[in-house]
Amino acid sequence: MACAACGPRLTFHGNTGDGEDPLSSTVDALRAGAIVAIKGVGGYHLVCDATNADALAALRARKQRPGKPLALMAPLAGDDGLDAVRTVASPDREQSALLLTPERPIVLLPARAGALPEAVAPGLSEVGVMLPYSPLHHLLLDSFGGVVVATSGNLSGEPVLTDARQVEQRIGHVADAFLHHDRPIVRPADDSVYRSVGGRPRPMRLGRGAAPLEIDLPFELAAPVVAAGSHMKNTVALGWGRRLVLSPHIGDLDSARSLAVHRQVIADLQSLYRVEARSCVCDAHPDYGSSRWAERSGLEVATVFHHHAHASALAIEFPEPGPWLVFAWDGVGLGDDGTLWGGETLYGGPGAWTRVATFRSFRLPGGERAAREPWRSALALAWELDRAPRARTRDMRVLKLAWETGINAPSTSAVGRIFDAAASLAGLVHTARYEGEAPMRLEQSSGPLPDAPSFPVTERDGMLVADWGELLDDMASADATLAARAARFHSRMASTLLCIAESSRERLGVNRVGLCGGVFQNRLLTDRAIERLEAGGFEVCLPSLLPVNDASIAAGQIVEHAFTASCGVERSP
């Protein structure tokens, strides 16, 4: 609702001056190819005409976002409201229903070939689309009459911006014009994002309309506790009694502003719910920004290992008692042996996880740089096998020496880095322009999945170890197309998961399997794994309330900590 006297009031500022009619001025600017920063409910979007290649190129250049997909907003049109969406994408029934929910999330949809410039989502066959979620957006899209790009109004990786003055200062070099309103945004909230995996849409990011997310716990917490969350895709959580509240998406804690918003959200959750935390939980990695906050908080601090938190987050949606097998596959996280995990199979339950399977470890030359430079992961696999690497760099001799002596070359078992290596070996992505580009491009390049054998799985000192060694020959095959090589890799990874599950069932008698970690955002891998597991008689648990990625870590930290003796859980009868 709006009132001519009381507001909300709109103001438009452009390079050519201020418009008398802010709405008309904004629409005219968009039609002329301008980039406009528009204030919404939870923050600002950077908006431009999705069909204007010059505007898209300018947006990418100014925001220094050369390849990351850009979200779209389509006007309501047609009997069911989705006619405009269907001009650029092909939603199925469940995706269509999700688009129309009051939360108005971004939903990743199959793109219509040739409907939009390649610059919207380079190298990908999906586009993220949402519908207008506020009266202002409805008015703008109705007047504009087409689909626009509506990407977060921030610097890449940082939380969304909410203040007019700050927006004009921080992204004034990106936007040509600004559309402000005078309603204060008290709590920032980025857009929620969903992708169909395992036969239904599942959250990848919880934001506007979906968070703070309130969850009923199947046990009683002895005292209020706050969880600082992960370093990447950070959220925080507050738990008390039998309640847990997960914050909206904050982002990666790599900048001073992200850390400031992290502190603000922790304080705001406690103020909003009138609960004062008596202790805090953080990741066991001491160098994470979230861990450093915990150490400075003045609260009693407990640490939880990254993959234990991943596994325990599953217990929120699947609280049935009894041990189970959880595959925690992601980038990297500190393990209880001091190495970087990421390809783990855990057995047990919250507070009592035991690692029963892993992948053959390898040393990452350059450490954290490998996440942005997949060629380093490919190099690592080649060197581990004493093979001549395909990747070349000017500093190869120095890099090899550092790798051999373990200088900035931590040992890891991370499946996320194995996917990076596969993408680089396939010639797709050697240097990633955004987080996750390499596995996303590998998935998009894959043809139909064949039946393919597991990578070898052997037992070493009581633990199952999957060996990726045959990957190099698979990816180097001159007899197979890129699509065939990518498909074979996905199929072999799913078969490896099944092999570990079947071997663990024989040893441990466990029949319930959970999937967690960012790798399971990959639809090809996850759908094939679920299909094979269910055909083998396993009960499969894949979260649909919480994201499968690091956004669920804070919730898992509270659950994992709650089941340790120090917290004193009172279980539900």
Coordinates of C-alpha atoms in Angstrom, one line a residue:
M1 CA 0.0 0.0 0.0
A2 CA 1.1 3.6 -0.7
C3 CA -0.1 7.1 0.0
A4 CA 0.7 10.2 -2.0
A5 CA 1.2 12.1 1.3
C6 CA 2.8 9.5 3.5
G7 CA 4.8 7.4 1.0
P8 CA 6.8 5.4 0.3
R9 CA 8.4 8.0 -1.9
L10 CA 10.6 7.2 -4.9
T11 CA 13.6 9.3 -6.1
F12 CA 15.5 8.8 -9.3
H13 CA 19.1 9.9 -9.8
G14 CA 20.7 9.5 -13.2
N15 CA 23.8 10.6 -15.1
T16 CA 21.6 13.0 -17.0
G17 CA 19.8 14.4 -13.9
D18 CA 16.9 13.6 -11.7
G19 CA 13.6 12.5 -13.3
E20 CA 10.3 14.1 -12.3
D21 CA 8.6 10.8 -12.6
P22 CA 10.9 8.2 -11.0
L23 CA 9.1 5.2 -12.5
S24 CA 9.0 6.5 -16.0
S25 CA 12.6 7.7 -15.8
T26 CA 13.7 4.3 -14.6
V27 CA 11.9 2.5 -17.5
D28 CA 13.3 5.0 -20.0
A29 CA 16.8 4.4 -18.7
L30 CA 16.5 0.6 -18.9
R31 CA 15.2 0.9 -22.5
A32 CA 18.2 3.1 -23.3
G33 CA 20.6 0.4 -22.2
A34 CA 21.4 1.8 -18.7
I35 CA 22.2 -0.1 -15.6
V36 CA 20.0 1.0 -12.7
A37 CA 20.5 0.2 -9.0
I38 CA 16.9 -0.4 -7.7
K39 CA 16.0 -0.6 -4.0
G40 CA 13.8 -3.5 -3.2
V41 CA 12.6 -5.1 0.1
G42 CA 15.9 -6.7 1.3
G43 CA 18.4 -4.7 -0.6
Y44 CA 19.4 -3.3 -4.0
H45 CA 19.5 -5.0 -7.4
L46 CA 21.5 -3.9 -10.4
V47 CA 19.0 -4.1 -13.2
C48 CA 19.4 -3.9 -17.0
D49 CA 17.6 -5.1 -20.1
A50 CA 18.3 -8.8 -20.4
T51 CA 18.3 -8.7 -24.2
N52 CA 20.8 -5.8 -24.5
A53 CA 24.2 -7.3 -25.1
D54 CA 26.0 -3.9 -24.6
A55 CA 24.3 -3.4 -21.2
L56 CA 25.2 -6.9 -20.2
A57 CA 28.8 -6.4 -21.2
A58 CA 29.0 -3.1 -19.3
L59 CA 27.5 -4.7 -16.2
R60 CA 30.0 -7.5 -16.2
A61 CA 33.0 -5.2 -16.8
R62 CA 32.0 -2.7 -14.2
K63 CA 31.1 -5.2 -11.5
Q64 CA 34.2 -7.3 -12.4
R65 CA 32.0 -10.4 -12.8
P66 CA 33.2 -11.8 -16.1
G67 CA 31.4 -15.1 -16.1
K68 CA 29.1 -15.7 -13.1
P69 CA 25.5 -16.3 -14.2
L70 CA 23.1 -13.3 -13.8
A71 CA 19.7 -13.7 -12.4
L72 CA 16.6 -12.6 -14.3
M73 CA 13.3 -11.1 -13.3
A74 CA 10.3 -11.6 -15.6
P75 CA 6.9 -9.7 -15.4
L76 CA 3.8 -11.6 -14.6
A77 CA 2.1 -12.3 -17.9
G78 CA -0.6 -14.7 -19.2
D79 CA -3.3 -16.7 -17.4
D80 CA -0.9 -18.3 -15.0
G81 CA 1.5 -15.4 -14.8
L82 CA 4.4 -17.3 -16.4
D83 CA 4.2 -16.4 -20.1
A84 CA 7.1 -14.1 -19.9
V85 CA 9.2 -16.7 -18.0
R86 CA 8.5 -19.2 -20.8
T87 CA 10.0 -16.9 -23.4
V88 CA 13.4 -17.5 -21.8
A89 CA 13.1 -20.8 -19.9
S90 CA 11.1 -24.0 -19.6
P91 CA 9.9 -24.6 -16.1
D92 CA 8.2 -27.8 -15.1
R93 CA 5.2 -28.0 -12.9
E94 CA 7.0 -28.0 -9.5
Q95 CA 9.3 -25.2 -10.7
S96 CA 6.3 -23.2 -11.9
A97 CA 4.6 -23.6 -8.5
L98 CA 7.8 -22.5 -6.7
L99 CA 8.2 -19.4 -8.9
L100 CA 4.6 -18.3 -7.9
T101 CA 5.0 -18.7 -4.1
P102 CA 4.9 -15.6 -2.0
E103 CA 8.7 -16.0 -1.3
R104 CA 9.4 -15.3 -5.0
P105 CA 12.8 -17.1 -5.1
I106 CA 15.2 -17.4 -7.9
V107 CA 14.6 -20.8 -9.5
L108 CA 17.2 -22.3 -11.8
L109 CA 15.4 -23.4 -15.0
P110 CA 16.4 -25.0 -18.3
A111 CA 17.2 -22.1 -20.7
R112 CA 15.5 -21.7 -24.1
A113 CA 18.2 -21.8 -26.7
G114 CA 18.9 -18.5 -28.4
A115 CA 16.3 -16.6 -26.3
L116 CA 18.9 -14.4 -24.6
P117 CA 22.5 -13.3 -25.2
E118 CA 25.2 -15.8 -24.1
A119 CA 26.4 -13.2 -21.6
V120 CA 23.5 -13.9 -19.3
A121 CA 24.8 -17.4 -18.3
P122 CA 28.0 -18.1 -20.2
G123 CA 28.6 -21.8 -20.9
L124 CA 25.5 -22.9 -19.0
S125 CA 22.1 -24.3 -20.1
E126 CA 20.3 -23.0 -17.1
V127 CA 19.1 -19.5 -16.1
G128 CA 18.0 -18.3 -12.7
V129 CA 14.6 -16.6 -12.9
M130 CA 12.3 -14.9 -10.4
L131 CA 9.0 -13.0 -10.5
P132 CA 8.4 -9.5 -9.1
Y133 CA 8.0 -9.6 -5.4
S134 CA 7.1 -6.0 -4.4
P135 CA 4.6 -3.5 -5.8
L136 CA 7.5 -1.4 -7.1
H137 CA 8.9 -4.4 -9.1
H138 CA 5.4 -5.1 -10.5
L139 CA 5.0 -1.5 -11.7
L140 CA 8.5 -1.4 -13.2
L141 CA 8.2 -4.8 -15.1
D142 CA 4.7 -4.0 -16.3
S143 CA 5.9 -0.7 -17.8
F144 CA 9.1 -2.1 -19.2
G145 CA 7.3 -5.1 -20.7
G146 CA 10.1 -7.6 -20.8
V147 CA 12.7 -9.6 -18.9
V148 CA 15.5 -7.8 -17.0
V149 CA 18.7 -8.9 -15.3
A150 CA 18.3 -8.3 -11.6
T151 CA 21.6 -9.2 -9.9
S152 CA 22.5 -8.4 -6.3
G153 CA 23.5 -4.8 -5.8
N154 CA 26.8 -5.5 -4.1
L155 CA 30.5 -6.1 -4.8
S156 CA 31.0 -9.7 -5.7
G157 CA 30.9 -12.0 -2.7
E158 CA 29.8 -9.3 -0.2
P159 CA 26.3 -9.0 1.5
V160 CA 23.7 -7.1 -0.4
L161 CA 23.7 -3.3 0.0
T162 CA 20.7 -1.6 1.7
D163 CA 21.6 2.1 2.3
A164 CA 21.2 4.7 -0.5
R165 CA 24.3 6.7 0.4
Q166 CA 26.4 3.5 0.7
V167 CA 25.0 2.2 -2.6
E168 CA 26.0 5.3 -4.5
Q169 CA 29.4 5.3 -2.9
R170 CA 30.2 1.6 -3.3
I171 CA 28.6 0.8 -6.7
G172 CA 28.4 4.2 -8.2
H173 CA 31.0 3.1 -10.8
V174 CA 28.7 0.2 -11.8
A175 CA 25.2 1.9 -12.0
D176 CA 24.3 4.6 -14.4
A177 CA 21.2 5.6 -12.4
F178 CA 19.6 4.9 -9.0
L179 CA 16.0 4.3 -8.0
H180 CA 15.6 4.8 -4.2
H181 CA 12.6 4.7 -1.9
D182 CA 12.4 6.0 1.7
R183 CA 11.4 2.7 3.5
P184 CA 14.4 1.7 5.6
I185 CA 15.7 -1.8 5.2
V186 CA 16.3 -2.9 8.7
R187 CA 17.4 -6.5 7.9
P188 CA 19.3 -7.2 4.7
A189 CA 18.1 -10.2 2.7
D190 CA 19.5 -11.5 -0.6
D191 CA 17.3 -13.5 -2.9
S192 CA 16.6 -17.1 -2.2
V193 CA 17.9 -19.6 -4.8
Y194 CA 16.5 -23.1 -5.6
R195 CA 17.5 -25.8 -8.0
S196 CA 15.8 -29.1 -8.9
V197 CA 17.9 -32.0 -7.6
G198 CA 16.7 -35.4 -6.7
G199 CA 13.3 -34.9 -8.4
R200 CA 12.3 -31.7 -6.6
P201 CA 13.4 -28.1 -6.1
R202 CA 15.8 -27.7 -3.2
P203 CA 17.3 -24.5 -1.7
M204 CA 20.8 -23.5 -2.6
R205 CA 20.6 -20.2 -0.7
L206 CA 18.0 -19.0 1.9
G207 CA 17.3 -15.3 1.8
R208 CA 14.3 -13.0 1.3
G209 CA 11.1 -14.7 2.0
A210 CA 12.7 -17.9 3.4
A211 CA 14.9 -16.7 6.3
P212 CA 15.2 -16.2 9.2
L213 CA 14.1 -19.9 9.1
E214 CA 12.6 -21.2 12.3
I215 CA 13.0 -24.9 13.0
D216 CA 11.6 -27.1 15.8
L217 CA 14.4 -29.2 17.3
P218 CA 13.7 -32.8 18.3
F219 CA 15.6 -32.2 21.6
E220 CA 15.9 -29.6 24.3
L221 CA 19.0 -27.3 24.5
A222 CA 20.2 -26.8 28.0
A223 CA 21.2 -23.2 27.4
P224 CA 21.0 -20.6 24.5
V225 CA 23.8 -20.9 22.0
V226 CA 24.8 -19.1 18.8
A227 CA 26.6 -20.7 15.9
A228 CA 29.0 -18.6 13.9
G229 CA 28.7 -20.8 10.7
S230 CA 31.1 -21.4 7.9
H231 CA 33.6 -19.2 6.1
M232 CA 31.9 -19.6 2.7
K233 CA 28.2 -19.1 2.0
N234 CA 27.9 -18.0 5.7
T235 CA 24.8 -18.0 7.7
V236 CA 24.5 -17.9 11.5
A237 CA 22.1 -19.7 13.8
L238 CA 20.6 -19.1 17.3
G239 CA 19.3 -22.0 19.4
W240 CA 17.4 -22.1 22.6
G241 CA 14.9 -24.5 24.2
R242 CA 13.6 -26.6 21.3
R243 CA 14.0 -23.9 18.7
L244 CA 16.6 -23.1 16.1
V245 CA 16.7 -20.0 13.9
L246 CA 18.9 -19.8 10.8
S247 CA 19.7 -16.4 9.5
P248 CA 19.5 -15.3 5.8
H249 CA 22.5 -15.7 3.6
I250 CA 25.3 -13.4 4.6
G251 CA 28.0 -14.5 2.1
D252 CA 31.7 -15.2 2.1
L253 CA 33.6 -13.8 5.0
D254 CA 36.5 -12.4 2.9
S255 CA 35.9 -8.7 3.4
A256 CA 35.6 -6.2 6.2
R257 CA 32.0 -5.5 5.3
S258 CA 31.1 -9.2 5.3
L259 CA 32.5 -9.6 8.7
A260 CA 30.7 -6.5 9.9
V261 CA 27.4 -7.8 8.6
H262 CA 28.2 -11.2 10.3
R263 CA 28.5 -9.4 13.6
Q264 CA 25.4 -7.4 13.0
V265 CA 23.2 -10.4 12.1
I266 CA 24.4 -12.3 15.3
A267 CA 23.4 -9.3 17.4
D268 CA 20.2 -8.8 15.6
L269 CA 19.0 -12.4 15.9
Q270 CA 19.4 -12.2 19.7
S271 CA 17.6 -8.9 19.8
L272 CA 14.8 -10.0 17.6
Y273 CA 14.0 -13.1 19.5
R274 CA 15.0 -11.7 22.9
V275 CA 17.4 -14.5 23.6
E276 CA 21.0 -14.0 24.9
A277 CA 23.4 -16.7 23.9
R278 CA 25.5 -18.1 26.8
S279 CA 28.0 -19.8 24.5
C280 CA 29.0 -20.0 20.9
V281 CA 30.0 -22.7 18.4
C282 CA 32.3 -22.3 15.5
D283 CA 34.3 -24.2 12.9
A284 CA 37.4 -26.0 14.1
H285 CA 39.5 -24.1 11.5
P286 CA 41.1 -21.3 13.5
D287 CA 41.6 -19.0 10.5
Y288 CA 38.0 -18.6 9.4
G289 CA 36.5 -15.2 10.0
S290 CA 33.6 -16.9 11.8
S291 CA 36.1 -18.7 14.1
R292 CA 37.9 -15.4 14.9
W293 CA 34.6 -13.8 15.8
A294 CA 33.9 -16.6 18.2
E295 CA 37.3 -16.3 19.9
R296 CA 36.7 -12.5 20.4
S297 CA 33.0 -12.8 21.5
G298 CA 33.6 -13.2 25.2
L299 CA 31.4 -16.3 25.2
E300 CA 32.4 -19.8 26.0
V301 CA 33.6 -21.3 22.7
A302 CA 33.2 -24.8 21.4
T303 CA 34.5 -26.0 18.1
V304 CA 32.9 -28.4 15.6
F305 CA 34.6 -30.1 12.6
H306 CA 33.2 -28.9 9.3
H307 CA 32.0 -32.3 8.0
H308 CA 30.5 -33.3 11.3
A309 CA 28.4 -30.1 11.1
H310 CA 27.4 -31.0 7.6
A311 CA 26.3 -34.5 8.7
S312 CA 24.5 -33.3 11.8
A313 CA 22.5 -30.7 9.8
L314 CA 20.8 -33.7 8.2
A315 CA 19.5 -34.7 11.6
I316 CA 17.3 -31.6 11.7
E317 CA 15.2 -32.9 8.7
F318 CA 15.7 -36.6 9.5
P319 CA 15.6 -36.9 13.3
E320 CA 14.8 -40.7 13.4
P321 CA 17.2 -42.4 15.9
G322 CA 19.7 -44.9 14.9
P323 CA 23.1 -44.9 13.1
W324 CA 23.4 -44.0 9.5
L325 CA 25.9 -43.4 6.7
V326 CA 26.5 -39.9 5.5
F327 CA 28.5 -38.9 2.5
A328 CA 30.0 -35.4 3.1
W329 CA 31.4 -34.4 -0.3
D330 CA 32.5 -30.7 -0.8
G331 CA 35.4 -28.4 -1.3
V332 CA 37.6 -28.5 1.8
G333 CA 37.1 -28.4 5.5
L334 CA 39.4 -29.2 8.4
G335 CA 39.2 -32.8 9.6
D336 CA 40.0 -34.2 13.0
D337 CA 43.3 -35.5 11.7
G338 CA 44.5 -32.1 10.7
T339 CA 44.2 -32.6 7.0
L340 CA 41.6 -31.0 4.7
W341 CA 38.7 -33.3 4.2
G342 CA 36.0 -33.2 1.5
G343 CA 35.4 -36.7 0.3
E344 CA 34.3 -38.4 3.5
T345 CA 31.8 -41.0 4.5
L346 CA 30.8 -40.8 8.1
Y347 CA 29.0 -43.4 10.3
G348 CA 27.0 -42.9 13.4
G349 CA 24.9 -39.9 14.5
P350 CA 25.2 -36.3 15.9
G351 CA 28.0 -36.1 18.4
A352 CA 29.3 -39.5 17.5
W353 CA 30.5 -39.5 13.9
T354 CA 33.3 -41.9 12.7
R355 CA 35.0 -41.6 9.4
V356 CA 34.7 -45.0 7.6
A357 CA 35.6 -44.1 4.0
T358 CA 37.5 -41.4 2.1
F359 CA 39.2 -40.6 -1.2
R360 CA 42.9 -41.0 -1.9
S361 CA 44.5 -37.9 -0.6
F362 CA 46.6 -35.5 -2.7
R363 CA 48.6 -32.4 -2.0
L364 CA 47.2 -29.1 -3.4
P365 CA 50.0 -26.8 -4.8
G366 CA 49.1 -23.3 -3.7
G367 CA 46.6 -24.4 -1.1
E368 CA 43.5 -22.2 -1.2
R369 CA 44.4 -20.8 -4.6
A370 CA 43.4 -24.2 -6.0
A371 CA 39.8 -23.4 -5.5
R372 CA 40.1 -20.6 -8.0
E373 CA 42.6 -22.3 -10.3
P374 CA 41.4 -25.8 -11.1
W375 CA 44.6 -26.4 -13.1
R376 CA 46.4 -26.8 -9.7
S377 CA 44.1 -29.7 -8.8
A378 CA 44.8 -31.3 -12.1
L379 CA 48.5 -30.8 -11.5
A380 CA 48.3 -32.3 -8.1
L381 CA 46.7 -35.5 -9.4
A382 CA 49.3 -35.9 -12.1
W383 CA 52.2 -35.4 -9.7
E384 CA 50.7 -37.8 -7.2
L385 CA 50.8 -40.4 -10.0
D386 CA 54.3 -39.3 -11.1
R387 CA 52.8 -38.3 -14.4
A388 CA 53.9 -35.5 -16.7
P389 CA 51.3 -32.7 -16.1
R390 CA 49.4 -31.2 -19.0
A391 CA 49.2 -27.8 -17.2
R392 CA 52.3 -25.5 -17.5
T393 CA 53.2 -22.4 -15.6
R394 CA 56.4 -20.2 -15.6
D395 CA 57.1 -21.2 -12.0
M396 CA 56.6 -24.9 -12.6
R397 CA 60.0 -25.9 -11.1
V398 CA 59.5 -23.8 -8.0
L399 CA 55.9 -25.0 -7.6
K400 CA 57.0 -28.6 -7.9
L401 CA 59.7 -28.1 -5.3
A402 CA 57.2 -26.5 -2.9
W403 CA 54.7 -29.3 -3.5
E404 CA 57.4 -32.0 -2.9
T405 CA 58.4 -30.4 0.4
G406 CA 54.9 -29.6 1.5
I407 CA 55.2 -25.9 1.5
N408 CA 51.7 -24.4 1.0
A409 CA 50.6 -27.8 -0.3
P410 CA 48.1 -29.2 2.2
S411 CA 46.9 -32.7 1.9
T412 CA 43.2 -33.1 1.0
S413 CA 40.7 -35.8 0.1
A414 CA 38.2 -33.3 -1.3
V415 CA 35.8 -34.4 -4.0
G416 CA 35.2 -30.8 -4.9
R417 CA 38.8 -30.5 -5.9
I418 CA 38.6 -33.8 -7.9
F419 CA 35.7 -32.3 -9.9
D420 CA 37.9 -29.2 -10.5
A421 CA 40.7 -31.4 -11.7
A422 CA 38.3 -33.3 -14.0
A423 CA 37.1 -30.0 -15.5
S424 CA 40.6 -28.8 -16.1
L425 CA 41.8 -32.1 -17.6
A426 CA 38.8 -32.0 -19.9
G427 CA 40.0 -28.6 -21.1
L428 CA 36.9 -26.7 -19.8
V429 CA 38.1 -24.5 -17.0
H430 CA 41.7 -23.9 -15.9
T431 CA 41.1 -20.7 -14.0
A432 CA 37.6 -20.2 -12.5
R433 CA 35.9 -16.9 -12.9
Y434 CA 33.6 -17.6 -10.0
E435 CA 33.2 -20.2 -7.2
G436 CA 31.9 -23.5 -8.6
E437 CA 32.4 -22.7 -12.3
A438 CA 34.5 -25.8 -13.0
P439 CA 32.1 -28.4 -11.8
M440 CA 29.1 -26.5 -13.2
R441 CA 30.6 -26.4 -16.6
L442 CA 31.6 -30.1 -16.4
E443 CA 28.0 -31.0 -15.5
Q444 CA 26.6 -28.9 -18.3
S445 CA 29.0 -30.4 -20.8
S446 CA 28.0 -34.0 -20.0
G447 CA 26.0 -36.2 -22.3
P448 CA 23.6 -39.0 -21.1
L449 CA 25.2 -41.0 -18.3
P450 CA 26.4 -44.5 -19.2
D451 CA 26.8 -47.4 -16.9
A452 CA 30.3 -47.0 -15.7
P453 CA 32.3 -48.9 -13.0
S454 CA 33.3 -47.5 -9.7
F455 CA 36.8 -46.1 -9.1
P456 CA 38.8 -48.7 -7.2
V457 CA 37.8 -48.9 -3.5
T458 CA 40.1 -50.8 -1.1
E459 CA 40.4 -51.1 2.6
R460 CA 43.4 -49.6 4.4
D461 CA 43.8 -49.8 8.1
G462 CA 40.1 -50.4 8.6
M463 CA 39.0 -47.5 6.3
L464 CA 37.7 -47.7 2.8
V465 CA 39.7 -45.6 0.3
A466 CA 38.5 -44.7 -3.2
D467 CA 41.3 -44.1 -5.7
W468 CA 40.8 -41.5 -8.4
G469 CA 43.9 -42.6 -10.2
E470 CA 42.1 -43.8 -13.4
L471 CA 40.6 -40.3 -13.8
L472 CA 43.6 -39.0 -15.8
D473 CA 43.4 -41.7 -18.4
D474 CA 39.6 -41.3 -18.6
M475 CA 39.9 -37.6 -19.3
A476 CA 42.7 -38.0 -21.7
S477 CA 40.9 -40.5 -23.9
A478 CA 41.2 -39.5 -27.6
D479 CA 38.4 -41.9 -28.5
A480 CA 35.7 -40.2 -26.5
T481 CA 34.0 -36.8 -27.0
L482 CA 34.0 -34.2 -24.2
A483 CA 30.3 -35.0 -23.5
A484 CA 31.2 -38.7 -23.2
R485 CA 34.2 -38.1 -20.9
A486 CA 32.2 -35.8 -18.6
A487 CA 29.3 -38.3 -18.5
R488 CA 31.6 -41.2 -17.7
F489 CA 33.2 -39.2 -14.8
H490 CA 29.8 -38.4 -13.2
S491 CA 28.7 -42.0 -13.6
R492 CA 31.9 -43.4 -12.1
M493 CA 31.6 -41.0 -9.1
A494 CA 28.0 -42.2 -8.5
S495 CA 29.1 -45.9 -8.8
T496 CA 31.9 -45.2 -6.3
L497 CA 29.4 -43.8 -3.8
L498 CA 27.3 -46.9 -4.2
C499 CA 30.3 -49.2 -3.8
I500 CA 31.2 -47.5 -0.5
A501 CA 27.6 -47.7 0.7
E502 CA 27.3 -51.4 -0.1
S503 CA 30.7 -52.2 1.5
S504 CA 29.7 -50.2 4.6
R505 CA 26.4 -52.0 4.8
E506 CA 28.2 -55.4 4.8
R507 CA 30.5 -54.2 7.6
L508 CA 28.2 -52.1 9.7
G509 CA 24.6 -53.2 8.9
V510 CA 23.6 -49.6 8.0
N511 CA 20.9 -49.1 5.4
R512 CA 20.1 -45.3 5.7
V513 CA 22.3 -43.0 3.6
G514 CA 22.5 -39.2 3.8
L515 CA 24.0 -36.9 1.2
C516 CA 25.5 -33.5 2.2
G517 CA 28.0 -31.0 1.0
G518 CA 28.1 -28.7 -2.0
V519 CA 29.1 -31.5 -4.4
F520 CA 25.5 -32.7 -4.2
Q521 CA 24.2 -29.6 -5.8
N522 CA 25.3 -31.4 -9.0
R523 CA 22.1 -32.8 -10.4
L524 CA 23.7 -35.4 -12.6
L525 CA 25.7 -36.9 -9.8
T526 CA 23.0 -36.7 -7.2
D527 CA 20.2 -38.1 -9.4
R528 CA 22.3 -41.0 -10.5
A529 CA 23.5 -41.7 -7.0
I530 CA 20.0 -41.7 -5.6
E531 CA 18.8 -43.9 -8.4
R532 CA 21.5 -46.5 -7.8
L533 CA 21.2 -46.4 -4.0
E534 CA 17.4 -46.8 -4.0
A535 CA 17.7 -49.7 -6.5
G536 CA 20.1 -51.2 -4.0
G537 CA 17.6 -51.1 -1.2
F538 CA 19.0 -48.0 0.6
E539 CA 16.9 -45.3 2.3
V540 CA 18.3 -42.0 0.9
C541 CA 18.1 -38.7 2.8
L542 CA 18.8 -35.5 0.9
P543 CA 17.8 -32.2 2.5
S544 CA 15.0 -30.1 1.1
L545 CA 14.5 -27.6 4.1
L546 CA 18.2 -26.6 4.4
P547 CA 20.7 -26.1 1.6
V548 CA 23.0 -29.0 1.1
N549 CA 26.0 -26.6 0.9
D550 CA 27.8 -24.6 3.6
A551 CA 24.7 -22.5 4.3
S552 CA 23.5 -25.3 6.6
I553 CA 26.8 -25.5 8.6
A554 CA 25.6 -23.1 11.4
A555 CA 22.5 -25.2 12.0
G556 CA 24.6 -28.4 12.0
Q557 CA 27.1 -26.8 14.5
I558 CA 24.3 -26.4 17.0
V559 CA 23.0 -29.9 16.6
E560 CA 26.5 -31.5 16.7
H561 CA 27.4 -29.4 19.8
A562 CA 24.1 -30.2 21.4
F563 CA 24.9 -33.9 21.4
T564 CA 28.2 -33.6 23.1
A565 CA 28.5 -34.1 26.9
S566 CA 29.4 -30.4 27.4
C567 CA 26.1 -29.1 26.2
G568 CA 23.8 -31.4 28.1
V569 CA 21.0 -32.3 25.7
E570 CA 17.6 -33.2 27.1
R571 CA 16.2 -35.6 24.4
S572 CA 12.5 -35.6 23.5
P573 CA 10.6 -38.5 25.0

